[in-house]
Coordinates of C-alpha atoms in Angstrom, one line a residue:
M1 CA 86.2 113.9 72.2
A2 CA 85.4 113.4 68.5
S3 CA 82.0 114.6 67.3
F4 CA 79.3 112.5 65.8
A5 CA 78.4 115.2 63.3
I6 CA 79.3 113.7 60.0
E7 CA 80.2 117.1 58.6
D8 CA 82.8 117.4 61.3
F9 CA 84.0 113.8 60.6
V10 CA 84.7 114.4 56.9
G11 CA 86.1 117.9 57.4
N12 CA 87.5 119.8 54.5
G13 CA 89.1 116.7 52.8
S14 CA 88.3 114.4 49.9
L15 CA 85.3 112.8 51.6
Q16 CA 83.3 116.1 51.4
G17 CA 82.2 115.6 47.8
L18 CA 81.1 112.0 48.7
L19 CA 78.4 113.1 51.1
P20 CA 75.4 112.8 48.7
K21 CA 76.5 109.4 47.6
L22 CA 76.9 108.2 51.3
L23 CA 73.5 109.5 52.2
E24 CA 71.9 107.7 49.2
A25 CA 73.7 104.4 50.1
G26 CA 72.7 104.6 53.8
W27 CA 76.1 105.5 55.3
D28 CA 74.4 108.5 57.0
D29 CA 75.9 108.5 60.5
V30 CA 79.4 108.4 61.8
P31 CA 79.4 105.1 63.8
T32 CA 78.0 103.2 60.7
L33 CA 80.4 105.0 58.3
K34 CA 83.4 103.8 60.4
T35 CA 82.3 100.2 59.8
M36 CA 82.8 100.5 56.1
N37 CA 85.1 97.8 54.6
V38 CA 87.0 97.6 51.3
D39 CA 84.1 96.0 49.4
D40 CA 81.7 98.8 50.6
M41 CA 84.2 101.4 49.4
N42 CA 84.5 99.8 46.0
E43 CA 80.7 99.7 45.6
L44 CA 80.8 103.5 46.0
N45 CA 83.7 103.8 43.6
M46 CA 85.8 105.6 46.2
T47 CA 89.2 106.8 45.1
H48 CA 92.4 105.6 46.7
R49 CA 92.7 109.0 48.4
Q50 CA 89.2 108.8 49.8
K51 CA 89.8 105.3 51.1
D52 CA 92.9 106.5 52.9
A53 CA 91.0 109.5 54.2
L54 CA 88.3 107.3 55.8
E55 CA 90.8 105.0 57.4
I56 CA 92.8 107.9 58.8
R57 CA 89.7 109.8 60.1
S58 CA 88.2 106.6 61.6
Y59 CA 91.5 106.0 63.5
L60 CA 91.6 109.5 64.7
H61 CA 88.0 109.5 65.7
N62 CA 88.5 106.6 67.9
R63 CA 91.3 108.4 69.7
A64 CA 89.7 111.8 70.0
L65 CA 92.3 113.4 67.7
M66 CA 90.1 114.8 64.9
Q67 CA 91.7 118.2 65.2
Y68 CA 94.6 116.7 63.1
A69 CA 92.4 115.0 60.5
D70 CA 92.6 117.6 57.8
T71 CA 96.4 118.1 58.2
L72 CA 97.2 114.4 58.1
E73 CA 94.9 113.8 55.1
E74 CA 96.6 116.6 53.2
S75 CA 99.9 114.9 53.7
G76 CA 98.9 112.4 51.1
K77 CA 100.2 109.5 53.3
S78 CA 98.2 106.4 54.2
L79 CA 97.6 105.5 57.9
P80 CA 100.3 102.8 58.0
E81 CA 102.8 105.4 56.6
L82 CA 101.7 108.0 59.2
L83 CA 102.1 105.5 62.0
K84 CA 105.7 104.8 61.0
L85 CA 106.7 108.5 61.4
T86 CA 108.9 109.4 64.3
K87 CA 107.5 111.3 67.2
V88 CA 109.7 114.3 66.2
D89 CA 108.1 114.4 62.8
L90 CA 104.6 114.2 64.2
T91 CA 105.3 117.1 66.5
T92 CA 107.4 119.4 64.2
V93 CA 105.8 118.6 60.8
Y94 CA 102.2 118.1 61.7
G95 CA 101.9 120.1 64.9
M96 CA 100.8 117.3 67.1
K97 CA 101.1 117.8 70.9
R98 CA 103.4 115.3 72.7
G99 CA 100.5 113.8 74.7
H100 CA 98.6 113.4 71.5
V101 CA 101.5 111.7 69.8
A102 CA 101.4 109.0 72.5
R103 CA 97.7 108.5 71.9
F104 CA 98.1 108.5 68.1
T105 CA 100.9 105.9 68.1
D106 CA 99.1 103.6 70.7
R107 CA 97.4 101.2 68.3
T108 CA 95.7 99.4 71.2
T109 CA 93.6 102.4 72.1
T110 CA 90.1 102.4 70.7
S111 CA 86.8 103.7 71.9
D112 CA 84.9 101.0 70.0
A113 CA 86.3 98.0 71.8
D114 CA 83.0 96.5 73.1
T115 CA 81.6 93.9 70.7
L116 CA 79.4 90.9 70.6
P117 CA 80.2 87.2 70.7
E118 CA 80.4 85.3 67.4
A119 CA 77.6 83.0 68.6
Y120 CA 75.1 85.8 68.2
N121 CA 75.3 85.4 64.3
L122 CA 73.5 88.8 63.9
Q123 CA 71.8 89.7 60.7
A124 CA 72.4 93.4 60.0
S125 CA 69.1 95.4 59.6
R126 CA 70.3 98.7 58.2
R127 CA 71.2 97.8 54.6
T128 CA 70.6 94.6 52.7
A129 CA 72.9 95.4 49.8
S130 CA 76.0 96.3 51.7
R131 CA 78.6 93.6 52.8
N132 CA 79.6 95.1 56.1
D133 CA 82.3 92.5 57.1
S134 CA 84.0 94.9 59.5
L135 CA 81.0 95.1 61.8
Y136 CA 80.8 91.3 61.9
K137 CA 84.6 91.1 62.6
D138 CA 84.0 93.4 65.6
I139 CA 81.0 91.2 66.7
S140 CA 83.1 88.1 66.7
A141 CA 86.1 89.6 68.5
V142 CA 84.7 89.6 72.0
T143 CA 85.2 87.0 74.8
S144 CA 83.0 84.0 75.0
R145 CA 79.3 84.2 75.8
K146 CA 79.7 82.3 79.1
Q147 CA 82.2 84.9 80.4
T148 CA 79.7 87.6 79.6
M149 CA 76.9 85.9 81.4
T150 CA 78.7 84.8 84.5
R151 CA 80.3 88.2 85.4
S152 CA 78.7 89.8 88.4
L153 CA 76.9 93.1 88.1
G154 CA 79.4 94.7 90.5
R155 CA 79.4 91.8 93.0
A156 CA 81.8 88.8 93.0
N157 CA 80.1 86.0 94.9
T158 CA 79.1 82.9 92.9
A159 CA 75.6 82.7 94.4
Y160 CA 74.8 86.1 93.0
D161 CA 76.1 85.1 89.6
V162 CA 73.9 82.0 89.6
S163 CA 70.8 84.1 90.6
L164 CA 71.6 86.6 87.9
E165 CA 71.7 83.8 85.3
Q166 CA 68.5 82.2 86.6
S167 CA 66.6 85.5 86.5
M168 CA 67.6 85.8 82.8
V169 CA 66.3 82.2 82.2
D170 CA 63.0 83.3 83.8
F171 CA 62.5 85.8 81.0
K172 CA 59.4 85.3 78.9
I173 CA 59.8 87.3 75.8
K174 CA 56.2 87.6 74.6
D175 CA 53.9 90.6 74.1
G176 CA 51.5 91.0 77.0
R177 CA 53.8 89.3 79.5
V178 CA 56.0 91.5 81.7
F179 CA 59.7 90.7 82.2
K180 CA 61.0 89.7 85.6
G181 CA 63.9 92.0 84.7
I182 CA 67.3 92.8 86.3
V183 CA 68.4 95.7 88.4
A184 CA 72.2 96.5 88.3
S185 CA 74.5 99.0 89.9
M186 CA 78.2 99.3 90.6
P187 CA 79.3 98.5 94.2
D188 CA 79.6 101.2 96.8
E189 CA 82.9 101.9 98.5
P190 CA 83.5 103.4 102.0
R191 CA 83.4 107.2 101.9
A192 CA 85.4 109.3 104.3
C193 CA 86.5 106.2 106.3
G194 CA 82.9 105.0 106.5
C195 CA 81.6 108.3 108.0
V196 CA 79.5 109.1 104.9
Q197 CA 76.7 106.7 103.9
A198 CA 76.0 106.1 100.2
T199 CA 72.6 106.8 98.8
P200 CA 70.6 103.5 99.0
V201 CA 69.4 102.0 95.7
T202 CA 66.4 99.9 95.0
E203 CA 66.7 96.2 94.5
N204 CA 63.5 95.8 92.4
V205 CA 62.9 96.5 88.8
A206 CA 60.6 99.5 88.3
P207 CA 57.0 98.3 87.3
Y208 CA 56.2 98.9 83.6
S209 CA 53.3 101.1 84.7
S210 CA 55.7 103.6 86.1
I211 CA 57.2 104.5 82.7
E212 CA 54.6 103.6 80.0
N213 CA 52.6 106.9 80.4
I214 CA 55.5 109.3 81.0
S215 CA 55.1 112.4 78.9
V216 CA 58.2 113.2 76.9
Q217 CA 59.1 115.8 74.3
K218 CA 61.5 115.2 71.4
L219 CA 64.3 117.9 71.5
T220 CA 66.3 116.4 68.6
P221 CA 65.9 113.8 65.9
E222 CA 68.3 111.0 65.1
Y223 CA 71.3 112.7 63.5
K224 CA 71.9 112.0 59.8
I225 CA 73.7 113.8 57.0
G226 CA 72.2 117.2 56.5
T227 CA 70.0 117.0 59.7
E228 CA 69.2 120.4 61.3
R229 CA 71.2 120.7 64.5
L230 CA 68.1 121.3 66.6
V231 CA 64.3 120.7 66.2
K232 CA 63.1 124.1 65.0
S233 CA 59.4 123.7 65.7
K234 CA 58.4 122.7 69.2
S235 CA 57.5 119.0 69.2
P236 CA 54.3 118.1 70.9
P237 CA 54.5 115.8 74.0
M238 CA 54.1 112.1 73.4
K239 CA 53.6 109.0 75.6
A240 CA 56.9 107.2 76.3
S241 CA 55.3 103.9 75.3
E242 CA 55.2 105.1 71.7
L243 CA 59.0 104.9 71.7
W244 CA 59.2 101.1 72.1
R245 CA 55.8 100.2 70.5
D246 CA 57.4 98.4 67.6
K247 CA 61.1 97.9 68.6
P248 CA 63.0 97.4 71.9
A249 CA 64.7 100.5 73.2
V250 CA 67.7 101.4 75.2
I251 CA 67.0 104.6 77.2
I252 CA 69.9 106.4 78.9
C253 CA 68.9 109.0 81.5
I254 CA 71.6 111.7 81.5
R255 CA 72.3 113.4 84.8
R256 CA 73.5 116.6 83.2
P257 CA 74.5 117.1 79.5
G258 CA 77.4 119.3 80.4
C259 CA 78.9 116.7 82.8
I260 CA 82.2 115.3 81.7
M261 CA 81.2 111.8 82.9
C262 CA 77.7 111.9 81.3
R263 CA 79.2 113.0 78.0
A264 CA 81.7 110.2 78.0
E265 CA 79.0 107.6 78.8
A266 CA 76.8 108.8 76.1
H267 CA 79.6 109.0 73.5
Q268 CA 80.8 105.4 74.3
L269 CA 77.3 104.0 74.0
Y270 CA 76.4 105.8 70.8
A271 CA 79.7 104.6 69.2
K272 CA 78.2 101.1 69.3
K273 CA 75.2 102.1 67.3
P274 CA 75.9 99.6 64.4
I275 CA 75.7 96.8 66.9
F276 CA 72.3 98.0 68.3
D277 CA 71.2 98.5 64.7
A278 CA 72.0 94.8 63.9
L279 CA 70.1 93.8 67.1
G280 CA 67.1 95.9 66.1
V281 CA 67.3 98.1 69.2
Q282 CA 66.7 101.8 69.3
L283 CA 68.7 104.4 71.3
F284 CA 67.3 107.3 73.2
A285 CA 68.8 109.9 75.6
V286 CA 66.6 111.5 78.2
L287 CA 67.3 114.9 79.9
H288 CA 65.4 116.3 82.9
E289 CA 66.3 119.9 82.0
Q290 CA 65.7 121.8 78.8
I291 CA 68.5 124.3 78.3
E292 CA 68.9 124.9 74.6
A293 CA 72.5 125.8 74.7
E294 CA 73.3 122.6 76.6
V295 CA 71.3 120.5 74.2
K296 CA 73.2 122.0 71.3
D297 CA 76.5 121.3 72.9
F298 CA 75.5 117.8 73.7
W299 CA 74.0 116.7 70.3
P300 CA 75.3 115.5 67.9
R301 CA 78.8 115.8 69.3
Y302 CA 78.5 113.4 72.2
W303 CA 75.2 111.8 71.2
G304 CA 73.8 111.4 67.7
G305 CA 70.5 109.7 68.6
V306 CA 67.1 111.2 69.6
V307 CA 67.2 113.4 72.7
L308 CA 64.0 113.5 74.9
F309 CA 62.9 115.9 77.6
D310 CA 61.3 114.4 80.7
R311 CA 59.9 117.5 82.4
S312 CA 58.3 115.5 85.3
M313 CA 61.5 113.5 85.9
E314 CA 59.5 110.3 86.0
F315 CA 62.2 108.2 84.4
Y316 CA 64.6 109.4 87.1
K317 CA 62.0 108.8 89.9
S318 CA 61.4 105.3 88.5
L319 CA 65.1 104.5 88.8
G320 CA 64.8 105.3 92.5
G321 CA 61.7 103.3 93.3
G322 CA 59.5 106.4 93.1
N323 CA 61.9 109.0 94.4
L324 CA 64.7 111.0 92.9
L325 CA 68.2 109.6 93.7
K326 CA 70.3 112.5 94.6
D327 CA 73.8 113.1 96.1
K328 CA 75.8 116.1 97.1
F329 CA 79.1 117.2 95.4
I330 CA 81.2 116.8 98.6
S331 CA 79.7 113.5 99.8
G332 CA 79.0 112.0 96.4
F333 CA 82.1 113.0 94.6
L334 CA 85.0 114.4 96.7
F335 CA 84.6 111.7 99.4
N336 CA 83.8 108.9 96.9
P337 CA 86.9 107.2 95.4
R338 CA 84.8 105.4 92.7
A339 CA 83.3 108.7 91.5
I340 CA 86.8 110.3 91.3
A341 CA 88.0 107.2 89.3
N342 CA 85.0 107.6 86.9
Y343 CA 85.9 111.3 86.5
K344 CA 89.6 110.4 85.6
R345 CA 88.3 107.9 83.1
A346 CA 86.2 110.5 81.4
K347 CA 89.0 113.0 81.6
S348 CA 91.4 110.6 79.9
M349 CA 89.1 110.5 76.8
G350 CA 89.5 114.2 76.1
V351 CA 85.9 115.1 77.0
E352 CA 85.2 118.8 77.6
Q353 CA 82.8 119.9 80.4
N354 CA 80.9 122.8 81.9
F355 CA 79.0 123.2 85.2
R356 CA 75.6 124.6 83.9
G357 CA 72.5 123.0 85.1
E358 CA 71.4 120.7 87.9
G359 CA 73.9 117.9 88.6
E360 CA 72.8 116.1 91.8
I361 CA 69.9 114.0 90.3
K362 CA 71.4 110.6 89.4
G363 CA 70.6 108.9 86.1
G364 CA 70.9 105.4 84.7
L365 CA 69.8 103.2 81.9
Y366 CA 66.8 101.2 80.9
I367 CA 66.3 98.4 78.3
V368 CA 62.6 98.2 77.5
G369 CA 61.1 95.4 75.4
R370 CA 58.8 95.9 72.4
G371 CA 55.2 96.7 73.1
K372 CA 54.0 96.1 76.7
S373 CA 56.6 93.3 77.5
G374 CA 58.2 95.5 80.2
I375 CA 61.6 96.6 81.6
A376 CA 64.2 93.9 81.0
Y377 CA 67.1 95.7 82.6
Q378 CA 67.7 98.9 84.5
F379 CA 71.1 100.2 85.7
I380 CA 71.3 102.8 88.5
E381 CA 74.0 105.4 88.7
R382 CA 74.9 104.6 92.3
N383 CA 78.2 106.6 92.1
F384 CA 78.6 109.7 89.9
G385 CA 79.8 108.6 86.5
D386 CA 78.8 104.9 86.8
W387 CA 77.6 103.4 83.5
A388 CA 76.1 100.1 82.5
P389 CA 78.7 97.6 81.2
H390 CA 78.3 97.3 77.5
A391 CA 78.6 93.5 77.5
E392 CA 75.6 93.3 79.8
V393 CA 73.6 95.7 77.7
F394 CA 74.3 93.8 74.5
E395 CA 73.4 90.5 76.2
I396 CA 70.0 91.7 77.4
C397 CA 69.3 93.2 73.9
Y398 CA 70.2 89.9 72.3
Q399 CA 67.8 88.1 74.6
L400 CA 65.0 90.4 73.6
Q401 CA 65.4 89.4 70.0
N402 CA 66.5 85.8 70.5
P403 CA 64.7 84.5 73.6
Q404 CA 64.6 80.8 72.9
G405 CA 68.3 80.4 72.0
S406 CA 69.3 82.6 75.0
Q407 CA 67.3 80.6 77.5
L408 CA 68.6 77.2 76.3
E409 CA 72.2 78.3 76.5
L410 CA 71.8 79.9 79.9
S411 CA 70.0 76.8 81.2
Q412 CA 73.0 74.7 80.0
S413 CA 75.4 77.1 81.5
I414 CA 73.8 76.8 85.0
Q415 CA 73.6 73.0 84.8
Q416 CA 77.3 72.8 84.0
R417 CA 78.2 75.0 87.0
D418 CA 76.0 72.8 89.2

């Protein structure tokens, strides 16, 4: 899977000499750089070759084919010209493997497909000078808001959909008032003909008090151009509440950083960073083990945001209602068809893996409001490799920043269904 290290992204091509200018203009991470449009390129006085290089590398990055980036850029061809080449030419001239040729020529394949509805009318917060039309094009390309809100969190019955919407309407987005919140997880499927019972999951949102005083330690900063690959000096512990004191936060709890499914989940979420930036929401990844080699392999290749260490595993315990959610490899994976499907999904993305570290403690995801407003959403990894649907994550994040408009539209949606 393609790395989020910008030095890896630009490679040895024509974009290399542009790095100082990109940093100065605020194009300092890969997800944001990939949203650059023609106007943005012209503002930086990029050459025709540099524009072609950025288009080619963005296309390859979405398809986890960056190993061919330098070769294809050196050809001097534009992306449309490369896509017109025959499969034989791609294999013999450019050394592309046959399986990779199919991925390269499939124009429908992209890892950045999740977007926001046009109705959100976001105002980008990263740069005020840049006209980032490509990000807004992505934002308006998704299905309607009503479809996003009426989908079940793993359940299909209408009554649950209505209760989900009503719980969202009940939100009071104000400092000092705790959210009612939503708990979500994927459905469980029969394991070994019903002989193996799934790990039960909590139905209640964790109380804010269970996470606000957690002691965490920063292992990495947010990745930018020229950032050191690891924090050299040991960062002092800090209270978790400092993370979301001024801005809402999405916190992804990683089961094991070497796990193929965890890496795929982290990569897919961080690829949407420009959307979270526009929403004014921070991204954090939490680990429950500190193995330096594993952190180095995980960041910034699969995750370019801040990585935190939760020594006491309190974030993980909070997901389980006070207890760690655990599952065995045989019962939780080999006998679980949904976990196997999750593994195949990650495998198809070209993710590498290893088996170092503890892998039975399940993770999940939190969305925490600014200040003391509380936990708006928590997703539980019921099956190995489950991850929160991005449309739901975007929806909750939008509500945190736009509570009045969200509640009015949701109320109208429920009235129409009644």
